[in-house]
């Protein structure tokens, strides 16, 4: 089997599984890796306990805007993503945002992340926005490619100088 065929088969096995409240400790542990990965861009420091601050309690406090999913590959956790229904409290048709997204290093550059992103976009018929920090060039490239493939290059990108982020917008309606 060649590498391209293996990647396609691996992508086909990617699933998104909602994170149950009982799995909160597991997701919290994964957030430590997420914050570690992001620390070169955020310059976040460890707390006194040697951990990154990662409070995810609000995902389960009755706020339906937060939707965490494990990225599963052949029954194993390959990462996670969180879809936020932005402004759901004030807008009956909220923009959906990939709020957090992390693929474990061993699964990166295999198509797993792209497959997970596309599955997330297909979950909801909505207007979407995905943002990346201007100094995270790998994320910018990843999202441009994944969104471009998903939308057949039918997306709009803006740069917000005030928050130093690139934002891609598109619709699945």
PDB file of C-alpha atoms in Angstrom:
ATOM      1  CA  UNK A   1       0.000   0.000   0.000  1.00  0.00           C
ATOM      2  CA  UNK A   2       1.479   3.388  -0.951  1.00  0.00           C
ATOM      3  CA  UNK A   3       1.582   6.394   1.415  1.00  0.00           C
ATOM      4  CA  UNK A   4      -1.244   8.283  -0.309  1.00  0.00           C
ATOM      5  CA  UNK A   5      -3.541   5.271  -0.110  1.00  0.00           C
ATOM      6  CA  UNK A   6      -2.624   4.732   3.558  1.00  0.00           C
ATOM      7  CA  UNK A   7      -3.415   8.365   4.358  1.00  0.00           C
ATOM      8  CA  UNK A   8      -6.785   8.176   2.619  1.00  0.00           C
ATOM      9  CA  UNK A   9      -7.678   5.048   4.545  1.00  0.00           C
ATOM     10  CA  UNK A  10      -6.530   6.642   7.797  1.00  0.00           C
ATOM     11  CA  UNK A  11      -8.645   9.733   7.087  1.00  0.00           C
ATOM     12  CA  UNK A  12     -11.675   7.546   6.495  1.00  0.00           C
ATOM     13  CA  UNK A  13     -11.348   6.130  10.015  1.00  0.00           C
ATOM     14  CA  UNK A  14     -11.397   9.540  11.696  1.00  0.00           C
ATOM     15  CA  UNK A  15     -14.454  10.142  13.855  1.00  0.00           C
ATOM     16  CA  UNK A  16     -15.600  12.956  16.106  1.00  0.00           C
ATOM     17  CA  UNK A  17     -17.021  11.811  19.421  1.00  0.00           C
ATOM     18  CA  UNK A  18     -18.680  14.268  21.820  1.00  0.00           C
ATOM     19  CA  UNK A  19     -16.805  14.521  25.104  1.00  0.00           C
ATOM     20  CA  UNK A  20     -18.995  13.339  27.975  1.00  0.00           C
ATOM     21  CA  UNK A  21     -18.865  15.049  31.359  1.00  0.00           C
ATOM     22  CA  UNK A  22     -17.306  11.891  32.856  1.00  0.00           C
ATOM     23  CA  UNK A  23     -14.400  12.359  30.386  1.00  0.00           C
ATOM     24  CA  UNK A  24     -13.642  15.899  31.552  1.00  0.00           C
ATOM     25  CA  UNK A  25     -10.418  14.824  33.362  1.00  0.00           C
ATOM     26  CA  UNK A  26      -9.143  13.223  30.144  1.00  0.00           C
ATOM     27  CA  UNK A  27      -9.894  16.348  28.099  1.00  0.00           C
ATOM     28  CA  UNK A  28      -8.320  18.487  30.813  1.00  0.00           C
ATOM     29  CA  UNK A  29      -5.132  16.415  30.514  1.00  0.00           C
ATOM     30  CA  UNK A  30      -5.132  16.909  26.737  1.00  0.00           C
ATOM     31  CA  UNK A  31      -5.435  20.656  27.289  1.00  0.00           C
ATOM     32  CA  UNK A  32      -2.039  20.530  29.008  1.00  0.00           C
ATOM     33  CA  UNK A  33      -0.509  19.347  25.706  1.00  0.00           C
ATOM     34  CA  UNK A  34      -2.526  21.962  23.825  1.00  0.00           C
ATOM     35  CA  UNK A  35      -1.244  24.803  26.003  1.00  0.00           C
ATOM     36  CA  UNK A  36       2.292  23.423  25.812  1.00  0.00           C
ATOM     37  CA  UNK A  37       2.066  23.376  21.998  1.00  0.00           C
ATOM     38  CA  UNK A  38       0.760  26.940  21.968  1.00  0.00           C
ATOM     39  CA  UNK A  39       3.200  28.372  24.513  1.00  0.00           C
ATOM     40  CA  UNK A  40       5.717  29.530  21.851  1.00  0.00           C
ATOM     41  CA  UNK A  41       2.929  31.711  20.396  1.00  0.00           C
ATOM     42  CA  UNK A  42       1.153  32.778  23.586  1.00  0.00           C
ATOM     43  CA  UNK A  43       4.227  32.948  25.851  1.00  0.00           C
ATOM     44  CA  UNK A  44       2.036  31.401  28.553  1.00  0.00           C
ATOM     45  CA  UNK A  45       3.871  30.347  31.702  1.00  0.00           C
ATOM     46  CA  UNK A  46       3.288  27.364  33.978  1.00  0.00           C
ATOM     47  CA  UNK A  47       1.499  27.933  37.263  1.00  0.00           C
ATOM     48  CA  UNK A  48       3.002  27.134  40.690  1.00  0.00           C
ATOM     49  CA  UNK A  49       2.033  23.465  40.260  1.00  0.00           C
ATOM     50  CA  UNK A  50       3.950  23.133  36.992  1.00  0.00           C
ATOM     51  CA  UNK A  51       0.778  23.054  34.893  1.00  0.00           C
ATOM     52  CA  UNK A  52      -0.840  25.366  32.407  1.00  0.00           C
ATOM     53  CA  UNK A  53      -4.092  27.041  33.418  1.00  0.00           C
ATOM     54  CA  UNK A  54      -6.788  25.111  31.574  1.00  0.00           C
ATOM     55  CA  UNK A  55     -10.240  25.551  33.069  1.00  0.00           C
ATOM     56  CA  UNK A  56     -12.816  23.775  30.914  1.00  0.00           C
ATOM     57  CA  UNK A  57     -15.570  23.531  33.524  1.00  0.00           C
ATOM     58  CA  UNK A  58     -17.785  25.922  31.555  1.00  0.00           C
ATOM     59  CA  UNK A  59     -18.170  23.341  28.780  1.00  0.00           C
ATOM     60  CA  UNK A  60     -20.570  21.474  31.081  1.00  0.00           C
ATOM     61  CA  UNK A  61     -22.249  24.258  33.053  1.00  0.00           C
ATOM     62  CA  UNK A  62     -25.457  24.388  31.038  1.00  0.00           C
ATOM     63  CA  UNK A  63     -24.062  26.614  28.289  1.00  0.00           C
ATOM     64  CA  UNK A  64     -24.991  24.978  24.949  1.00  0.00           C
ATOM     65  CA  UNK A  65     -22.541  27.176  23.017  1.00  0.00           C
ATOM     66  CA  UNK A  66     -19.606  24.876  23.884  1.00  0.00           C
ATOM     67  CA  UNK A  67     -19.297  21.570  22.017  1.00  0.00           C
ATOM     68  CA  UNK A  68     -16.104  19.569  22.728  1.00  0.00           C
ATOM     69  CA  UNK A  69     -15.258  16.495  20.648  1.00  0.00           C
ATOM     70  CA  UNK A  70     -12.507  13.920  20.790  1.00  0.00           C
ATOM     71  CA  UNK A  71     -10.862  13.246  17.442  1.00  0.00           C
ATOM     72  CA  UNK A  72     -10.835   9.453  17.245  1.00  0.00           C
ATOM     73  CA  UNK A  73      -8.715   7.317  14.945  1.00  0.00           C
ATOM     74  CA  UNK A  74      -9.470   3.594  14.959  1.00  0.00           C
ATOM     75  CA  UNK A  75     -10.895   3.873  18.471  1.00  0.00           C
ATOM     76  CA  UNK A  76      -7.951   5.834  19.892  1.00  0.00           C
ATOM     77  CA  UNK A  77      -7.869   9.505  20.810  1.00  0.00           C
ATOM     78  CA  UNK A  78      -5.869  11.450  18.232  1.00  0.00           C
ATOM     79  CA  UNK A  79      -6.763  14.897  19.571  1.00  0.00           C
ATOM     80  CA  UNK A  80      -9.724  17.129  20.253  1.00  0.00           C
ATOM     81  CA  UNK A  81     -11.633  20.093  18.929  1.00  0.00           C
ATOM     82  CA  UNK A  82     -14.195  22.481  20.353  1.00  0.00           C
ATOM     83  CA  UNK A  83     -16.967  24.051  18.296  1.00  0.00           C
ATOM     84  CA  UNK A  84     -18.321  27.279  19.772  1.00  0.00           C
ATOM     85  CA  UNK A  85     -21.729  28.598  18.731  1.00  0.00           C
ATOM     86  CA  UNK A  86     -20.636  32.221  18.965  1.00  0.00           C
ATOM     87  CA  UNK A  87     -23.276  34.656  20.253  1.00  0.00           C
ATOM     88  CA  UNK A  88     -25.900  31.911  20.615  1.00  0.00           C
ATOM     89  CA  UNK A  89     -27.282  33.845  23.576  1.00  0.00           C
ATOM     90  CA  UNK A  90     -28.124  36.830  21.330  1.00  0.00           C
ATOM     91  CA  UNK A  91     -28.308  35.432  17.813  1.00  0.00           C
ATOM     92  CA  UNK A  92     -30.666  32.629  16.719  1.00  0.00           C
ATOM     93  CA  UNK A  93     -28.266  31.905  13.809  1.00  0.00           C
ATOM     94  CA  UNK A  94     -24.833  32.021  15.483  1.00  0.00           C
ATOM     95  CA  UNK A  95     -21.521  31.809  13.712  1.00  0.00           C
ATOM     96  CA  UNK A  96     -19.838  28.487  14.438  1.00  0.00           C
ATOM     97  CA  UNK A  97     -16.189  28.727  15.417  1.00  0.00           C
ATOM     98  CA  UNK A  98     -13.473  26.122  15.773  1.00  0.00           C
ATOM     99  CA  UNK A  99     -12.480  27.460  19.165  1.00  0.00           C
ATOM    100  CA  UNK A 100      -9.743  24.961  20.035  1.00  0.00           C
ATOM    101  CA  UNK A 101      -8.152  22.285  17.861  1.00  0.00           C
ATOM    102  CA  UNK A 102      -5.326  19.916  18.698  1.00  0.00           C
ATOM    103  CA  UNK A 103      -3.986  16.804  17.009  1.00  0.00           C
ATOM    104  CA  UNK A 104      -1.400  14.754  18.875  1.00  0.00           C
ATOM    105  CA  UNK A 105       2.053  15.060  17.262  1.00  0.00           C
ATOM    106  CA  UNK A 106       2.259  11.465  16.028  1.00  0.00           C
ATOM    107  CA  UNK A 107      -0.902  12.026  13.953  1.00  0.00           C
ATOM    108  CA  UNK A 108       0.117  15.359  12.435  1.00  0.00           C
ATOM    109  CA  UNK A 109       0.768  15.576   8.689  1.00  0.00           C
ATOM    110  CA  UNK A 110      -1.130  12.329   8.117  1.00  0.00           C
ATOM    111  CA  UNK A 111      -4.495  13.778   7.093  1.00  0.00           C
ATOM    112  CA  UNK A 112      -6.103  13.143  10.475  1.00  0.00           C
ATOM    113  CA  UNK A 113      -6.416  16.837  11.344  1.00  0.00           C
ATOM    114  CA  UNK A 114      -7.809  17.755   7.957  1.00  0.00           C
ATOM    115  CA  UNK A 115     -10.332  14.914   8.096  1.00  0.00           C
ATOM    116  CA  UNK A 116     -11.402  15.970  11.603  1.00  0.00           C
ATOM    117  CA  UNK A 117     -11.820  19.614  10.569  1.00  0.00           C
ATOM    118  CA  UNK A 118     -13.935  18.653   7.563  1.00  0.00           C
ATOM    119  CA  UNK A 119     -16.092  16.355   9.690  1.00  0.00           C
ATOM    120  CA  UNK A 120     -16.639  19.216  12.146  1.00  0.00           C
ATOM    121  CA  UNK A 121     -17.705  21.553   9.322  1.00  0.00           C
ATOM    122  CA  UNK A 122     -20.131  18.919   8.057  1.00  0.00           C
ATOM    123  CA  UNK A 123     -21.790  18.554  11.483  1.00  0.00           C
ATOM    124  CA  UNK A 124     -23.653  21.856  11.293  1.00  0.00           C
ATOM    125  CA  UNK A 125     -25.286  23.900   8.552  1.00  0.00           C
ATOM    126  CA  UNK A 126     -23.966  27.284   9.618  1.00  0.00           C
ATOM    127  CA  UNK A 127     -21.764  30.259   8.946  1.00  0.00           C
ATOM    128  CA  UNK A 128     -18.241  29.418  10.094  1.00  0.00           C
ATOM    129  CA  UNK A 129     -15.187  31.358  11.257  1.00  0.00           C
ATOM    130  CA  UNK A 130     -11.747  29.931  12.007  1.00  0.00           C
ATOM    131  CA  UNK A 131      -8.978  32.159  13.388  1.00  0.00           C
ATOM    132  CA  UNK A 132      -5.225  31.750  13.781  1.00  0.00           C
ATOM    133  CA  UNK A 133      -2.572  33.875  15.477  1.00  0.00           C
ATOM    134  CA  UNK A 134      -0.430  35.694  12.919  1.00  0.00           C
ATOM    135  CA  UNK A 135       2.768  34.133  14.299  1.00  0.00           C
ATOM    136  CA  UNK A 136       1.439  30.561  14.018  1.00  0.00           C
ATOM    137  CA  UNK A 137       2.287  30.060  10.348  1.00  0.00           C
ATOM    138  CA  UNK A 138       1.806  26.283  10.500  1.00  0.00           C
ATOM    139  CA  UNK A 139      -1.800  26.737  11.681  1.00  0.00           C
ATOM    140  CA  UNK A 140      -2.485  29.367   9.032  1.00  0.00           C
ATOM    141  CA  UNK A 141      -1.260  27.029   6.292  1.00  0.00           C
ATOM    142  CA  UNK A 142      -3.191  24.074   7.730  1.00  0.00           C
ATOM    143  CA  UNK A 143      -6.501  25.939   7.941  1.00  0.00           C
ATOM    144  CA  UNK A 144      -6.175  27.561   4.518  1.00  0.00           C
ATOM    145  CA  UNK A 145      -5.626  24.132   2.993  1.00  0.00           C
ATOM    146  CA  UNK A 146      -8.338  22.289   4.963  1.00  0.00           C
ATOM    147  CA  UNK A 147     -10.946  25.016   4.471  1.00  0.00           C
ATOM    148  CA  UNK A 148      -9.957  25.461   0.831  1.00  0.00           C
ATOM    149  CA  UNK A 149     -10.401  21.751   0.139  1.00  0.00           C
ATOM    150  CA  UNK A 150     -13.700  21.624   2.037  1.00  0.00           C
ATOM    151  CA  UNK A 151     -15.169  24.709   0.331  1.00  0.00           C
ATOM    152  CA  UNK A 152     -13.545  24.293  -3.077  1.00  0.00           C
ATOM    153  CA  UNK A 153     -11.658  27.527  -2.314  1.00  0.00           C
ATOM    154  CA  UNK A 154     -14.937  29.330  -1.622  1.00  0.00           C
ATOM    155  CA  UNK A 155     -14.022  31.157   1.566  1.00  0.00           C
ATOM    156  CA  UNK A 156     -13.087  34.689   2.549  1.00  0.00           C
ATOM    157  CA  UNK A 157     -10.006  35.512   4.595  1.00  0.00           C
ATOM    158  CA  UNK A 158      -9.391  38.686   6.536  1.00  0.00           C
ATOM    159  CA  UNK A 159      -6.596  39.859   8.771  1.00  0.00           C
ATOM    160  CA  UNK A 160      -7.491  41.631  12.009  1.00  0.00           C
ATOM    161  CA  UNK A 161      -4.556  43.809  12.966  1.00  0.00           C
ATOM    162  CA  UNK A 162      -6.104  44.689  16.352  1.00  0.00           C
ATOM    163  CA  UNK A 163      -6.018  41.040  17.491  1.00  0.00           C
ATOM    164  CA  UNK A 164      -3.215  39.926  15.144  1.00  0.00           C
ATOM    165  CA  UNK A 165      -5.200  37.053  13.671  1.00  0.00           C
ATOM    166  CA  UNK A 166      -6.122  35.665  10.270  1.00  0.00           C
ATOM    167  CA  UNK A 167      -9.765  34.645  10.014  1.00  0.00           C
ATOM    168  CA  UNK A 168     -11.344  32.456   7.348  1.00  0.00           C
ATOM    169  CA  UNK A 169     -15.129  32.654   6.901  1.00  0.00           C
ATOM    170  CA  UNK A 170     -17.433  30.389   4.891  1.00  0.00           C
ATOM    171  CA  UNK A 171     -20.871  28.823   5.036  1.00  0.00           C
ATOM    172  CA  UNK A 172     -22.180  25.265   5.024  1.00  0.00           C
ATOM    173  CA  UNK A 173     -25.809  26.358   4.649  1.00  0.00           C
TER     174      UNK A 173
END
